[in-house]
Every structure is written in structure tokens, then in C-alpha cells.
Short mmCIF file of C-alpha atoms in Angstrom, two decimals:
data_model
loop_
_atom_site.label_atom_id
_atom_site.label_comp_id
_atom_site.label_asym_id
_atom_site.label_seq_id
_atom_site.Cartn_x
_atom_site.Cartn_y
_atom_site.Cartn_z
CA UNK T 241 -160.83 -15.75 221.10
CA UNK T 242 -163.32 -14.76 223.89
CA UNK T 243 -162.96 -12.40 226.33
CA UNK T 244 -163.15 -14.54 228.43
CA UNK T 245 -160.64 -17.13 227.52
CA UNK T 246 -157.94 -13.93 226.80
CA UNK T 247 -158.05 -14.06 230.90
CA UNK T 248 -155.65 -16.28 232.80
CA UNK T 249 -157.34 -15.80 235.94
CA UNK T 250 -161.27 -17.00 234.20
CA UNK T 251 -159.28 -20.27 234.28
CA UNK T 252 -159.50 -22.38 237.57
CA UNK T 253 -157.39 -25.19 236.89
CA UNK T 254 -154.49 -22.42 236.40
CA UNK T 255 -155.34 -20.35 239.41
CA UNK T 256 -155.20 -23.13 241.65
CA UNK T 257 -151.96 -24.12 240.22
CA UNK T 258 -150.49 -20.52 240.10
CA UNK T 259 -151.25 -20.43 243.95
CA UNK T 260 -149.67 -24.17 244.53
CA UNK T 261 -146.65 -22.39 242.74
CA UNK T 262 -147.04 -19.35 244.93
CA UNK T 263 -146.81 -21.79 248.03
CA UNK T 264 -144.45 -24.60 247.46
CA UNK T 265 -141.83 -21.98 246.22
CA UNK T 266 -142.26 -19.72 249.20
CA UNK T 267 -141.75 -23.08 251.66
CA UNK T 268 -139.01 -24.19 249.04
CA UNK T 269 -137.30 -20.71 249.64
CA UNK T 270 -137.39 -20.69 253.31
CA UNK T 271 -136.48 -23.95 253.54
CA UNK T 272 -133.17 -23.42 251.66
CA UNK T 273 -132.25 -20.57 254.31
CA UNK T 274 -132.97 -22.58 257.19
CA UNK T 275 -131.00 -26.17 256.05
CA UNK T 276 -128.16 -24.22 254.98
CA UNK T 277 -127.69 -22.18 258.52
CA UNK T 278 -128.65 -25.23 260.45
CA UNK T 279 -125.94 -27.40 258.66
CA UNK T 280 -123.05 -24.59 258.95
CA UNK T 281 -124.25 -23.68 262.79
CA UNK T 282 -124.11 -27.11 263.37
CA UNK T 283 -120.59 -28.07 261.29
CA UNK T 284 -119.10 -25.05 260.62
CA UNK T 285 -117.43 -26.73 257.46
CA UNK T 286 -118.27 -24.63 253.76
CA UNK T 287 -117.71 -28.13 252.55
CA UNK T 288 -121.52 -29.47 254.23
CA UNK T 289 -122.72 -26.59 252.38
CA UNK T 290 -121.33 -27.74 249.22
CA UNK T 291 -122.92 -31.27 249.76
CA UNK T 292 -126.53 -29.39 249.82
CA UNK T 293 -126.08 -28.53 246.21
CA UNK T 294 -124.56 -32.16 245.59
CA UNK T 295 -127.50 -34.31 247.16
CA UNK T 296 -130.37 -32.35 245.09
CA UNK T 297 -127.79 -32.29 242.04
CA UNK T 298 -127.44 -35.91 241.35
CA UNK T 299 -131.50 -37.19 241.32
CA UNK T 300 -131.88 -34.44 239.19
CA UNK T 301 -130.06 -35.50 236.50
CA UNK T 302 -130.07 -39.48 237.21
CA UNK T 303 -133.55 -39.53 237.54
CA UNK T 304 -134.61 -36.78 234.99
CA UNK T 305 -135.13 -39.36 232.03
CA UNK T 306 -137.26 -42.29 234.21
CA UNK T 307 -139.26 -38.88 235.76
CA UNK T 308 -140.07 -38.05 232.01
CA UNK T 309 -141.18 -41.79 231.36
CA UNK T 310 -143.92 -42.04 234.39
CA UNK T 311 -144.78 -37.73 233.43
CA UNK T 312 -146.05 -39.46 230.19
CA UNK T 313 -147.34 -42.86 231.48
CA UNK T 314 -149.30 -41.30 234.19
CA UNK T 315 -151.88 -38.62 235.38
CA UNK T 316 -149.47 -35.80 235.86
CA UNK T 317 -151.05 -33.82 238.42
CA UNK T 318 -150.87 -37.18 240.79
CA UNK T 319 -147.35 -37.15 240.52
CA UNK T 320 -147.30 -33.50 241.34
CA UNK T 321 -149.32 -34.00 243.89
CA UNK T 322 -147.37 -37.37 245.22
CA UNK T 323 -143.82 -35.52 245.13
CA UNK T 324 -145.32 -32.31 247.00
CA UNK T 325 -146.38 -34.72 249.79
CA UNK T 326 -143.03 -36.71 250.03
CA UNK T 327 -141.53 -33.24 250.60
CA UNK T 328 -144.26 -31.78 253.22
CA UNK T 329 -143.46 -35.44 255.21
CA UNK T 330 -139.75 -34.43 254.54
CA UNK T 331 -140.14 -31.27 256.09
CA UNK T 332 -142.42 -32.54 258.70
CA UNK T 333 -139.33 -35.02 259.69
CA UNK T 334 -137.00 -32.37 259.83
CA UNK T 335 -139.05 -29.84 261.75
CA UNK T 336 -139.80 -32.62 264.33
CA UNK T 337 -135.87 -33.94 264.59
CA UNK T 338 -135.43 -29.72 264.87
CA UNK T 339 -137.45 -29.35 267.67
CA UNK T 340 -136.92 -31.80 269.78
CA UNK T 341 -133.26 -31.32 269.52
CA UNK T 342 -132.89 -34.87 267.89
CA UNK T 343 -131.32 -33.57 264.56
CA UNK T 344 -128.20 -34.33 263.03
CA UNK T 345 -125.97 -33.08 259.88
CA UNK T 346 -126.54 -36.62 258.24
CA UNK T 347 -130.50 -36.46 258.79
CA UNK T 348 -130.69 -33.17 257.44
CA UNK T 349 -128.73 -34.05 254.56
CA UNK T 350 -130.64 -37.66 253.78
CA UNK T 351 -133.98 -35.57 254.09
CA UNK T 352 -132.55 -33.03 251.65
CA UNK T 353 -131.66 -35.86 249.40
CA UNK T 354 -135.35 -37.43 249.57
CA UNK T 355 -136.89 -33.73 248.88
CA UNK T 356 -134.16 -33.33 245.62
CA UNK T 357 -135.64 -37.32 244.91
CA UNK T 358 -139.22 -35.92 245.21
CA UNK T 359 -138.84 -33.03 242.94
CA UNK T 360 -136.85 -34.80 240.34
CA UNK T 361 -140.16 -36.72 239.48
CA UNK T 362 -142.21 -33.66 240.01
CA UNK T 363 -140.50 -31.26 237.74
CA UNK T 364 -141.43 -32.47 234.36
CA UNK T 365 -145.15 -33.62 235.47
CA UNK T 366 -145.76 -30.14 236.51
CA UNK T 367 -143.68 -28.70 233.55
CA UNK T 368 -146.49 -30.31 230.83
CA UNK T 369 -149.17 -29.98 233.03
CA UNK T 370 -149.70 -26.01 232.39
CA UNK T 371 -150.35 -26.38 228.32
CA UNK T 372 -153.62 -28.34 229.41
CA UNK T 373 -154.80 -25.65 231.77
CA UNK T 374 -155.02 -22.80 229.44
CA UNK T 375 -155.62 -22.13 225.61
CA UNK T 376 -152.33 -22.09 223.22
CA UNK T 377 -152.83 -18.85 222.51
CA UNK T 378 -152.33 -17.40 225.79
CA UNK T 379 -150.14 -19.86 227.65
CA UNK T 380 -146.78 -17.29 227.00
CA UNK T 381 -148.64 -14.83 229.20
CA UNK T 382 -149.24 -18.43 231.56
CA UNK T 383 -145.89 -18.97 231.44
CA UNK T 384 -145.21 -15.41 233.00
CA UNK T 385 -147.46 -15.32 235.20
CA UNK T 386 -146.07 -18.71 236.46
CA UNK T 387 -142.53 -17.57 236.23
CA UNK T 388 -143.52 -14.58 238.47
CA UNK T 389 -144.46 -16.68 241.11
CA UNK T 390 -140.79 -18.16 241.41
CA UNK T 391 -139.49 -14.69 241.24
CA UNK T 392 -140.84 -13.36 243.59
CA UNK T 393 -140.48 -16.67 246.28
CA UNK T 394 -136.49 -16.03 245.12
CA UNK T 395 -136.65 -12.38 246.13
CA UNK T 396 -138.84 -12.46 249.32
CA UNK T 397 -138.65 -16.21 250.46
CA UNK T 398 -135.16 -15.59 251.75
CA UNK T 399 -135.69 -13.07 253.72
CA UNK T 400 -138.83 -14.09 255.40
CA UNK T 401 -137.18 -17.59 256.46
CA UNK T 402 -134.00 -15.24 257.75
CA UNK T 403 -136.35 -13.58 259.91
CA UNK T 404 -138.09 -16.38 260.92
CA UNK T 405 -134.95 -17.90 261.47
CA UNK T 406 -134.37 -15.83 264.79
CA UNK T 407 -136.98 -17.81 266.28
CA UNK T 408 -135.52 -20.98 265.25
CA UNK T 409 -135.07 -23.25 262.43
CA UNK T 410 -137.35 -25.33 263.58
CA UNK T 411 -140.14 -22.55 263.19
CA UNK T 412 -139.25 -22.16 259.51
CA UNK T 413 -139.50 -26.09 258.92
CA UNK T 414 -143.06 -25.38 260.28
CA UNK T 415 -143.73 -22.68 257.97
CA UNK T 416 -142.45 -23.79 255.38
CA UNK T 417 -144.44 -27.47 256.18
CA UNK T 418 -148.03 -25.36 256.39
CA UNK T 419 -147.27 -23.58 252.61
CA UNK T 420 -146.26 -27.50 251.38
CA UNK T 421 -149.64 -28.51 252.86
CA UNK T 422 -151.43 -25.53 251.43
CA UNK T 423 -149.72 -26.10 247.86
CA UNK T 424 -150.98 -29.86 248.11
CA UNK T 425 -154.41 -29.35 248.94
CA UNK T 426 -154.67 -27.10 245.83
CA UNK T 427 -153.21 -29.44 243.84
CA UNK T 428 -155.48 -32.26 244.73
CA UNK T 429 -158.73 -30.12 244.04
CA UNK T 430 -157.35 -28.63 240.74
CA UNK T 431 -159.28 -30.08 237.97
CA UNK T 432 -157.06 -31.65 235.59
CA UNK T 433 -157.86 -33.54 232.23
CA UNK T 434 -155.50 -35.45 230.60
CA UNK T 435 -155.91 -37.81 228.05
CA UNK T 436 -155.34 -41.28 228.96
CA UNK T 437 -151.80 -42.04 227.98
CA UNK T 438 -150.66 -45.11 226.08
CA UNK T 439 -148.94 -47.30 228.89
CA UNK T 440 -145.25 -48.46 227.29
CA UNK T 441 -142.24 -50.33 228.91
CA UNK T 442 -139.81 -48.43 230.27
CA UNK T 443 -137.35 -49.74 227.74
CA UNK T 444 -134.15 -47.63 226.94
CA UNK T 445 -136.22 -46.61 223.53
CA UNK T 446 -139.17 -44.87 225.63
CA UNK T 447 -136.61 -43.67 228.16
CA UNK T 448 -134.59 -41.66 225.88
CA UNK T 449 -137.49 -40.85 223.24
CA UNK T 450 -137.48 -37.42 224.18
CA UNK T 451 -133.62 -37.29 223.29
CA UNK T 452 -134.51 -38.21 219.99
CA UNK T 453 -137.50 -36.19 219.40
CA UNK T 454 -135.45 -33.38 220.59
CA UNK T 455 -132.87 -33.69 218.12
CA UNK T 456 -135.48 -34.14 215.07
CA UNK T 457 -137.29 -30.79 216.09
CA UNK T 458 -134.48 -28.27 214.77
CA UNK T 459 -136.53 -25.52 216.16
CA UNK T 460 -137.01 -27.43 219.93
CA UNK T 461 -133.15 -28.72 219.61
CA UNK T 462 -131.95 -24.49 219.00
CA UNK T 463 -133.85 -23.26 222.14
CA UNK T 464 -132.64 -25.97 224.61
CA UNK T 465 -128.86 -25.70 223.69
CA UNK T 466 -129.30 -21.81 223.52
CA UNK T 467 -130.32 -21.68 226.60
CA UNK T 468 -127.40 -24.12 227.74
CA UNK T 469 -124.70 -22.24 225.88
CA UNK T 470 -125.42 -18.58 227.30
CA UNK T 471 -126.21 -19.89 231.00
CA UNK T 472 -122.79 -21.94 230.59
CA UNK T 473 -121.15 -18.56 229.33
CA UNK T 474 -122.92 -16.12 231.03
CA UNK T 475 -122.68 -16.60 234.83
CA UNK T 476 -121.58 -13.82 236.41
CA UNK T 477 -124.26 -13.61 239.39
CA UNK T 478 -121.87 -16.67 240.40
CA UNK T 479 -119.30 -14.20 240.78
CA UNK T 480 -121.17 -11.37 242.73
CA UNK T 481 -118.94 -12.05 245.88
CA UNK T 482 -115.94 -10.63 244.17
CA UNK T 483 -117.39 -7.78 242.34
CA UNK T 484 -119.23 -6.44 245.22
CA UNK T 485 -115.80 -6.83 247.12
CA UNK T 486 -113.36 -5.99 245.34
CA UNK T 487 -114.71 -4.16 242.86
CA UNK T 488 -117.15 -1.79 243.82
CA UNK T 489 -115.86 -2.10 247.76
CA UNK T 490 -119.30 -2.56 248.96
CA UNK T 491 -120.35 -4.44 251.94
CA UNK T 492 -123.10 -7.32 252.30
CA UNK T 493 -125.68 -5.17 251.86
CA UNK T 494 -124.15 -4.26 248.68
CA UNK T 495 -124.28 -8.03 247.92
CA UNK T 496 -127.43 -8.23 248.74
CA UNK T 497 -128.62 -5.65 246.44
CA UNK T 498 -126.78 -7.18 243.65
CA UNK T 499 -128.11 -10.72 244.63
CA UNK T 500 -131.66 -9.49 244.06
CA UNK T 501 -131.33 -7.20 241.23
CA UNK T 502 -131.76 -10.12 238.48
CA UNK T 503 -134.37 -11.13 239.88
CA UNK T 504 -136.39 -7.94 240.36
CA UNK T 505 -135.99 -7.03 236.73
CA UNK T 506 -137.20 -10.83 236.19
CA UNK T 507 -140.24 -10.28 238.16
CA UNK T 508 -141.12 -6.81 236.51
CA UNK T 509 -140.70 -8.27 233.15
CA UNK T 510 -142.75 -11.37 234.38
CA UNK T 511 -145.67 -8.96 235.12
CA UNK T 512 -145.49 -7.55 231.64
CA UNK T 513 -145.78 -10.09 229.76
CA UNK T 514 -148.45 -11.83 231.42
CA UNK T 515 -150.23 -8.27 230.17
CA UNK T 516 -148.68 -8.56 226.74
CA UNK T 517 -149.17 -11.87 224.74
CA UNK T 518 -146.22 -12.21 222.80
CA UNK T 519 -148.03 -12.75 219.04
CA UNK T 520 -145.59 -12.16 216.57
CA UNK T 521 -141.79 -12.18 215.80
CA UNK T 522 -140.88 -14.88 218.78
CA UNK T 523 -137.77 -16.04 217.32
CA UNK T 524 -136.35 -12.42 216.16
CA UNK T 525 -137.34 -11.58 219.85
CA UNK T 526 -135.78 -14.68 221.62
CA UNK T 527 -132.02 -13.94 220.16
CA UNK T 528 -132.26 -10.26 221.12
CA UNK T 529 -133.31 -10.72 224.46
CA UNK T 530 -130.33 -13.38 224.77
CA UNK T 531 -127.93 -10.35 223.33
CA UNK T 532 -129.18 -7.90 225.46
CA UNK T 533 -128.22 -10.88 228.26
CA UNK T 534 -124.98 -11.01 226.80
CA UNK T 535 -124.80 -7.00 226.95
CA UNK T 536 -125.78 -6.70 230.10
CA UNK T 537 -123.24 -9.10 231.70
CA UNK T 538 -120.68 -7.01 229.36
CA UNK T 539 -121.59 -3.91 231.09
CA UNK T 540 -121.80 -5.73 234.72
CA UNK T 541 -118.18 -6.62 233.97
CA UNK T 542 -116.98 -3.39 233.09
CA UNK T 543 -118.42 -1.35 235.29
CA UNK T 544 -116.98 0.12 238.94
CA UNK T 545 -119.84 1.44 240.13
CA UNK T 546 -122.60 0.20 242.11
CA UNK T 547 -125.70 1.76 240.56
CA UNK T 548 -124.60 0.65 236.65
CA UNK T 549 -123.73 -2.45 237.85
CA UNK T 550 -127.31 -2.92 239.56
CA UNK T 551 -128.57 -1.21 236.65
CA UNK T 552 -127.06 -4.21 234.26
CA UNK T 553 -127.84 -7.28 236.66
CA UNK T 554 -131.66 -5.66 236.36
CA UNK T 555 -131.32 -6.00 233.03
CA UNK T 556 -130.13 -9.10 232.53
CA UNK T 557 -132.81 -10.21 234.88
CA UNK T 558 -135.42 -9.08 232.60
CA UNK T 559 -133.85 -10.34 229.26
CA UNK T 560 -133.72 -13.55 230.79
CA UNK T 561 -137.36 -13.68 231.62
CA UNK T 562 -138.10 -13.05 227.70
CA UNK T 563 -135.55 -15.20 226.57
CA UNK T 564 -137.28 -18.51 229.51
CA UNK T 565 -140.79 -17.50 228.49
CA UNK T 566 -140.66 -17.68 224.83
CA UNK T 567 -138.27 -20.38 224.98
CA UNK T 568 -140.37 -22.71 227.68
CA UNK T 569 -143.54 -21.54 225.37
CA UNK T 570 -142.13 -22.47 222.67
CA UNK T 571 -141.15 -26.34 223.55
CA UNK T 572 -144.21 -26.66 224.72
CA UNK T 573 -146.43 -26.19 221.82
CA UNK T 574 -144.20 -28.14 219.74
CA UNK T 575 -144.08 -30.91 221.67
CA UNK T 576 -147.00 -33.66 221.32
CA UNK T 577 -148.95 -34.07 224.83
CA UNK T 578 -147.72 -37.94 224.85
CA UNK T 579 -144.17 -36.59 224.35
CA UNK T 580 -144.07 -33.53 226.69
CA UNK T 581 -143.00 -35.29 230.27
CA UNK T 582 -139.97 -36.95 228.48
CA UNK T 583 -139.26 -33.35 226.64
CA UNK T 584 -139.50 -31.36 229.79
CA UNK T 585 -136.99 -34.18 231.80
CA UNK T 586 -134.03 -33.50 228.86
CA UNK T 587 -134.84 -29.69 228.99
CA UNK T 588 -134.52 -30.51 233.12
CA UNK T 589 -131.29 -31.65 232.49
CA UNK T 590 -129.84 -29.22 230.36
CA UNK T 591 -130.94 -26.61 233.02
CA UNK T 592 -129.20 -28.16 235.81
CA UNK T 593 -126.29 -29.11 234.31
CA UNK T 594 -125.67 -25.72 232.59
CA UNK T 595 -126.36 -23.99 235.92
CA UNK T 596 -124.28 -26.16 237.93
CA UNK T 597 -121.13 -26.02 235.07
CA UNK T 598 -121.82 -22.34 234.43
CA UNK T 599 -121.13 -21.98 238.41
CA UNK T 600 -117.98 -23.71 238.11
CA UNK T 601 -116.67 -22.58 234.27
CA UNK T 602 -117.13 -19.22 236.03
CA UNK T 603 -114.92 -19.70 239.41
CA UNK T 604 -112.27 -21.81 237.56
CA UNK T 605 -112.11 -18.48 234.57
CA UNK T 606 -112.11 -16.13 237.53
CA UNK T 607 -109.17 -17.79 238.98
CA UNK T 608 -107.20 -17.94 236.28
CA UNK T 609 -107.80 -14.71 234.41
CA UNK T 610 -109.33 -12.45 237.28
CA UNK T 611 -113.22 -11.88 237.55
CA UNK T 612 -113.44 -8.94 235.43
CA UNK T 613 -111.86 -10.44 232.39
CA UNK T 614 -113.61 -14.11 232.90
CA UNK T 615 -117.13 -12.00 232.95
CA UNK T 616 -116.18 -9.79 229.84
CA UNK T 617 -115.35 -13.06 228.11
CA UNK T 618 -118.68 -14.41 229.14
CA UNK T 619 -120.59 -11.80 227.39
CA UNK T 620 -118.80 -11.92 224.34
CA UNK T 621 -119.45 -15.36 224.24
CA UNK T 622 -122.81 -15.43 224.63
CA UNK T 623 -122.79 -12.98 221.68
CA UNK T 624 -121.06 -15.15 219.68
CA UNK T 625 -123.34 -18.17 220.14
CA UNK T 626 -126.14 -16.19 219.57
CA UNK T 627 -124.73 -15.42 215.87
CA UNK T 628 -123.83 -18.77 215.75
CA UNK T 629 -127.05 -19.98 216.82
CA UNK T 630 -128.80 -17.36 213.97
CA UNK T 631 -126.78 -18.99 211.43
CA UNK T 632 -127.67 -22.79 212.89
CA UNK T 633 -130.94 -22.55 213.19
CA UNK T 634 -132.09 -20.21 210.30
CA UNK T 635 -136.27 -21.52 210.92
CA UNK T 636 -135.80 -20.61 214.49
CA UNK T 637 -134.41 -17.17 213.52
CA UNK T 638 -137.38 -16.66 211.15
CA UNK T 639 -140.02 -18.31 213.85
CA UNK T 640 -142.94 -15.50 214.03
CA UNK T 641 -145.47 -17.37 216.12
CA UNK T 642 -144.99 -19.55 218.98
CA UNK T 643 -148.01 -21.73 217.88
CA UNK T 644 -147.37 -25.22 215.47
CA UNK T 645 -148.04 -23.98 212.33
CA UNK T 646 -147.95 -27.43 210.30
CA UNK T 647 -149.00 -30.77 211.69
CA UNK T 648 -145.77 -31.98 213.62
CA UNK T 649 -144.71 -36.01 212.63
CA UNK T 650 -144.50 -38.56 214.82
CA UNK T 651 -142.68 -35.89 216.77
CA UNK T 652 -139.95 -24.71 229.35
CA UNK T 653 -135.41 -20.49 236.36
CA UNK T 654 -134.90 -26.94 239.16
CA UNK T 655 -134.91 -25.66 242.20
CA UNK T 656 -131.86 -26.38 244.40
CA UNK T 657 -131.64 -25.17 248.50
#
């Protein structure tokens, strides 16, 4: 490989989309402050805030599969570029309704709903576009570099839209509205080739094609429901509230801290790796980093501390990150182009769901057995599956590159506010 090619940013299809990225998840952040302070101020029910979560949650799983279908019947960066639109005009709604004092819990909560529509059909066009905009060999360090953008919208986005937020939500609609506007305008210059796909009926065979090609791909199949089983087992950042109360007697600062800690080690690792192409040993690599996940939320559990226990959410952070990149690297290469839209809409799903249930497996173990003793059993139980997963998926275990390495037959953190 040249020189050249070896760097990301010598390719301009992928900077323009890494800075997209950079803006629609900055807006996307503030955005999620301001809706969910505008709803409470306005309500004062936790129940509204609940129905956030529940409006984005439901397109993203009933229209995952059809969003697959048109990612791989289409030009994918048009449907990027259509669904960032529908949510600038969202946003430009809901800033306008803010400002002139016109806005109501049931607006904000429809416009929510069309923005969770919008990105539903965006996610898995922009989830296959990336493998087109840089070589094979280097798109683990794309992936990164990529990931890093959404780390660091989760860490700073936030906080920006809170301060912002003293001058009004309808400010941070606007804000948020200009880095939509930005994001599109990149995406509509970005120069994008795609090969023209074969137009097919959206029957319930092309729909759920990806399901099936999914479960024929052993290797593709043991990533996705890896990921699934140790985000199902190993939520404790869904817990944080009652650790940093109860447990280490801290106050919302303390919560704060621990809120951000994942994803600071997720960003740092995110950085390295775009420096470090991952070339050999992925699979090896993939189940430690899921262990050292599981070990991290063990020692999170036990500890009464603050500084361990920021210590261990840091690390789990940045086991994650290895775990997502390899993983999302890896379905990507072994999925055909024609194929990667439906693919990337199942892997969609899985993610959602599994966050979502992990959220609630979580609270309802908490409840019953205390926090501590839910979180210990969620590291030992990612453990487990990772064994389990060794013993499954003995090719995947083995895996040492992240390219194909035969010809494949007929044959990867959704963002909620």
C-alpha cells in the first residue's frame, strides 16, 4: 500500500464524511439536552421523559429491515443526505414553535418521532457507506476515527447545549439546526461512488435477506449476538445513579464524572487505533477486549471508591471501543456491497434492542437483588458468554485478519435523545 493511501485524511470522500459525523452528532447531542429539559420544564412528569426514548425506539426497530431494503436499492449517500434534511426541517420546526412561544409537549414529541423516523432510514445507508470511502485495509483505523467523532459529541455535546441552554432552548434548536445544515452540505458535496444496485421488490424475501445471510456467515452471526449478549449483561452505566449514591456517597458531580468516564476511555482508545491498524489476531483480540469489559464492570461493582470505580468505567470504555471497531470492521468486509444496507439494519436492531433490554434487565436485577450484586452478576456473565462464544464460534476465535480471505458465496455506540 502507498503512503498515501495508509492516510485516512489523503481521502476526501472520508473527510467530508468524518466532519458530517463531527456535526450532526454535536447538533444530535445538544438537541437531546434541550428536548428533554423543555419537556420536563414544561410537564414535570419523568413519565414524558420516558416517552422520548419510546418515540425514537419504535422506528428504529419497525423500520430497520425496509431502511436496509432502500440502503441497498438506492444511492446511499442520498438517503443520508435526505434523512439529515428531514431532521434539520425538524429542528427548524421546533426552534420556530420554541421561540415564538407556540410549542407544546405533543409537538415536541411528534417532531422527536419524525427525527427517530429520519434516522431509522439513515443509519444503515451511512453504516455501508464508509467501506466505499477508504481502502479495506485501513477502514479499522476509519472506523476509529469515525467512532471518535461520536465520542467525543457524547462527552462535550451535553454540556455545550446545557450551557447554551441558559439562554434558552430555543437557542440550542438553532445551534443545533446550523451543525444539521453544516453536516448536510458536506454530505451533498462528498463524492460518493456506488455501484448501481440491482432494483428488487420489496418482497418479505429481500426484506429479511440480511437475516438470512446473517445466519449463514458463522463468523458475521458470532460478532452481532456477542455484542448483544454482553451489552444485555453488562449494563451497569444504567445503574450509575445508585452507585454514585449510595455507594460511593458522591454528589452529581460525582455522577457526572462517572457518566463520562466510559466514554473518555472510548475516545482515547478511538485515537489509538486510528494510529494503529489492527493487522493481525482480530478475533483473539475481539474476545479479550469483551473480557476485559466483563472485568471491568466486575471491578466497577465491587468497588467503594470513587477513583477505582472511575478507573474501571474508563476501562470498560476503552475495551468497548476495541471490541465495536473490530466487530463493525469486521461485518463490513464480509458482507457483499449489495448486501451491506440490509446487514447493517439487523446489526441496527440488535443494538437497540440490546441497549434498550440491557437498561431494563439491569433496573429489574437491581431491584430484586440490590445493584451491587445485579452488576457482579453482569460481569460474570459476560465472561461466561465470552467462553461460550469461544467454544461456538471456533473460526471466529481463530480469525487473524479482518479482511475476506476466500471468495464469500452468494453471501458495524443508534442514537437516541
Amino acid at each position: 500500500m502507498s503512503k498515501r493511501d495508509d492516510s485516512l485524511f489523503r481521502h476526501p470522500a472520508f473527510v467530508a464524511f468524518w466532519f458530517a459525523r463531527i456535526a450532526s452528532s454535536f447538533g444530535f447531542q445538544m438537541l437531546s439536552v434541550a428536548v428533554g429539559w423543555q419537556i420536563y420544564a414544561i410537564t414535570g412528569r419523568a413519565f414524558d421523559l420516558g416517552l422520548i426514548g419510546l418515540v425514537q425506539f419504535v422506528p428504529s426497530v419497525v423500520l430497520a429491515l425496509p431502511a436496509g431494503h432502500v440502503a441497498d436499492q438506492f444511492e446511499r449517500r442520498r438517503i443520508v443526505l435526505i434523512g439529515q434534511i428531514v431532521e434539520w426541517l425538524a429542528i427548524v420546526v421546533l426552534a420556530a414553535l420554541t421561540l415564538t412561544r407556540h410549542v407544546h409537549e405533543i409537538g415536541i414529541l411528534a417532531l422527536v418521532f419524525v427525527i427517530g423516523v429520519a434516522k431509522a432510514f439513515e443509519f444503515p445507508s451511512l453504516q455501508s457507506m464508509l467501506p466505499a470511502l477508504v481502502p479495506a485495509s485501513i477502514l479499522p483505523r476509519a472506523m476509529a476515527v469515525n467512532a471518535s467523532a461520536g465520542q467525543a459529541a457524547m462527552i462535550m455535546g451535553p454540556a455545550l447545549g446545557g450551557l447554551l441552554y441558559v439562554a434558552g432552548p430555543g437557542v440550542v434548536y438553532v445551534v443545533a439546526a446550523v451543525l444539521y445544515l453544516v453536516a448536510a452540505t458536506l454530505m451533498s458535496r462528498l463524492r460518493y461512488e456506488q455501484a448501481p444496485p440491482k432494483r428488487e421488490p420489496a418482497t418479505l424475501k429481500t426484506l429479511f435477506a440480511g437475516v438470512h445471510f446473517i445466519r449463514e456467515r458463522k463468523d458475521v452471526l458470532g460478532v452481532i449476538s456477542l455484542d448483544l449478549f454482553a451489552v444485555l449483561l453488562g449494563g451497569a452505566t444504567a445503574l450509575l445513579p445508585i452507585f454514585a449514591k449510595d455507594i460511593l456517597h458522591t454528589g452529581p458531580w460525582g455522577l457526572g464524572l462517572l457518566r463520562a468516564a466510559p466514554a473518555v476511555g472510548a475516545l482515547l482508545m478511538s485515537l489509538w487505533l486510528a494510529r494503529h491498524n489492527l493487522q493481525r489476531r482480530v478475533g483473539p483480540i475481539m474476545f479479550a477486549a469483551v473480557a476485559g469489559f466483563g472485568v471491568a464492570t466486575l471491578v466497577f461493582a465491587l468497588s467503594t471508591t470513587l477513583w477505582l470505580s472511575l478507573l474501571a468505567l474508563f476501562a470498560l470504555g476503552a475495551f468497548d471501543m476495541v471490541s465495536m471497531v473490530i466487530r463493525s470492521s469486521l461485518v463490513q468486509l464480509d458482507t457483499p456491497d449489495d448486501m451491506r444496507g440490509r446487514v447493517s439494519a439487523v446489526n441496527a436492531i440488535f443494538i437497540n434492542t440490546s441497549n434498550q433490554l440491557g437498561e431494563f434487565e439491569s433496573g429489574m436485577l437491581a431491584a430484586w437483588m440490590g445493584a451491587v450484586h445485579a452488576t457482579v452478576l453482569g460481569g460474570v456473565g459476560t465472561l461466561l458468554v465470552v467462553g461460550l462464544w469461544m467454544a461456538m464460534f471456533p473460526t471466529l476465535r481463530r480469525r487473524q485478519r479482518l479482511q475476506v480471505e476466500a471468495t464469500v458465496p452468494d453471501e458495524p455506540a443508534a442514537d437516541t435523545l
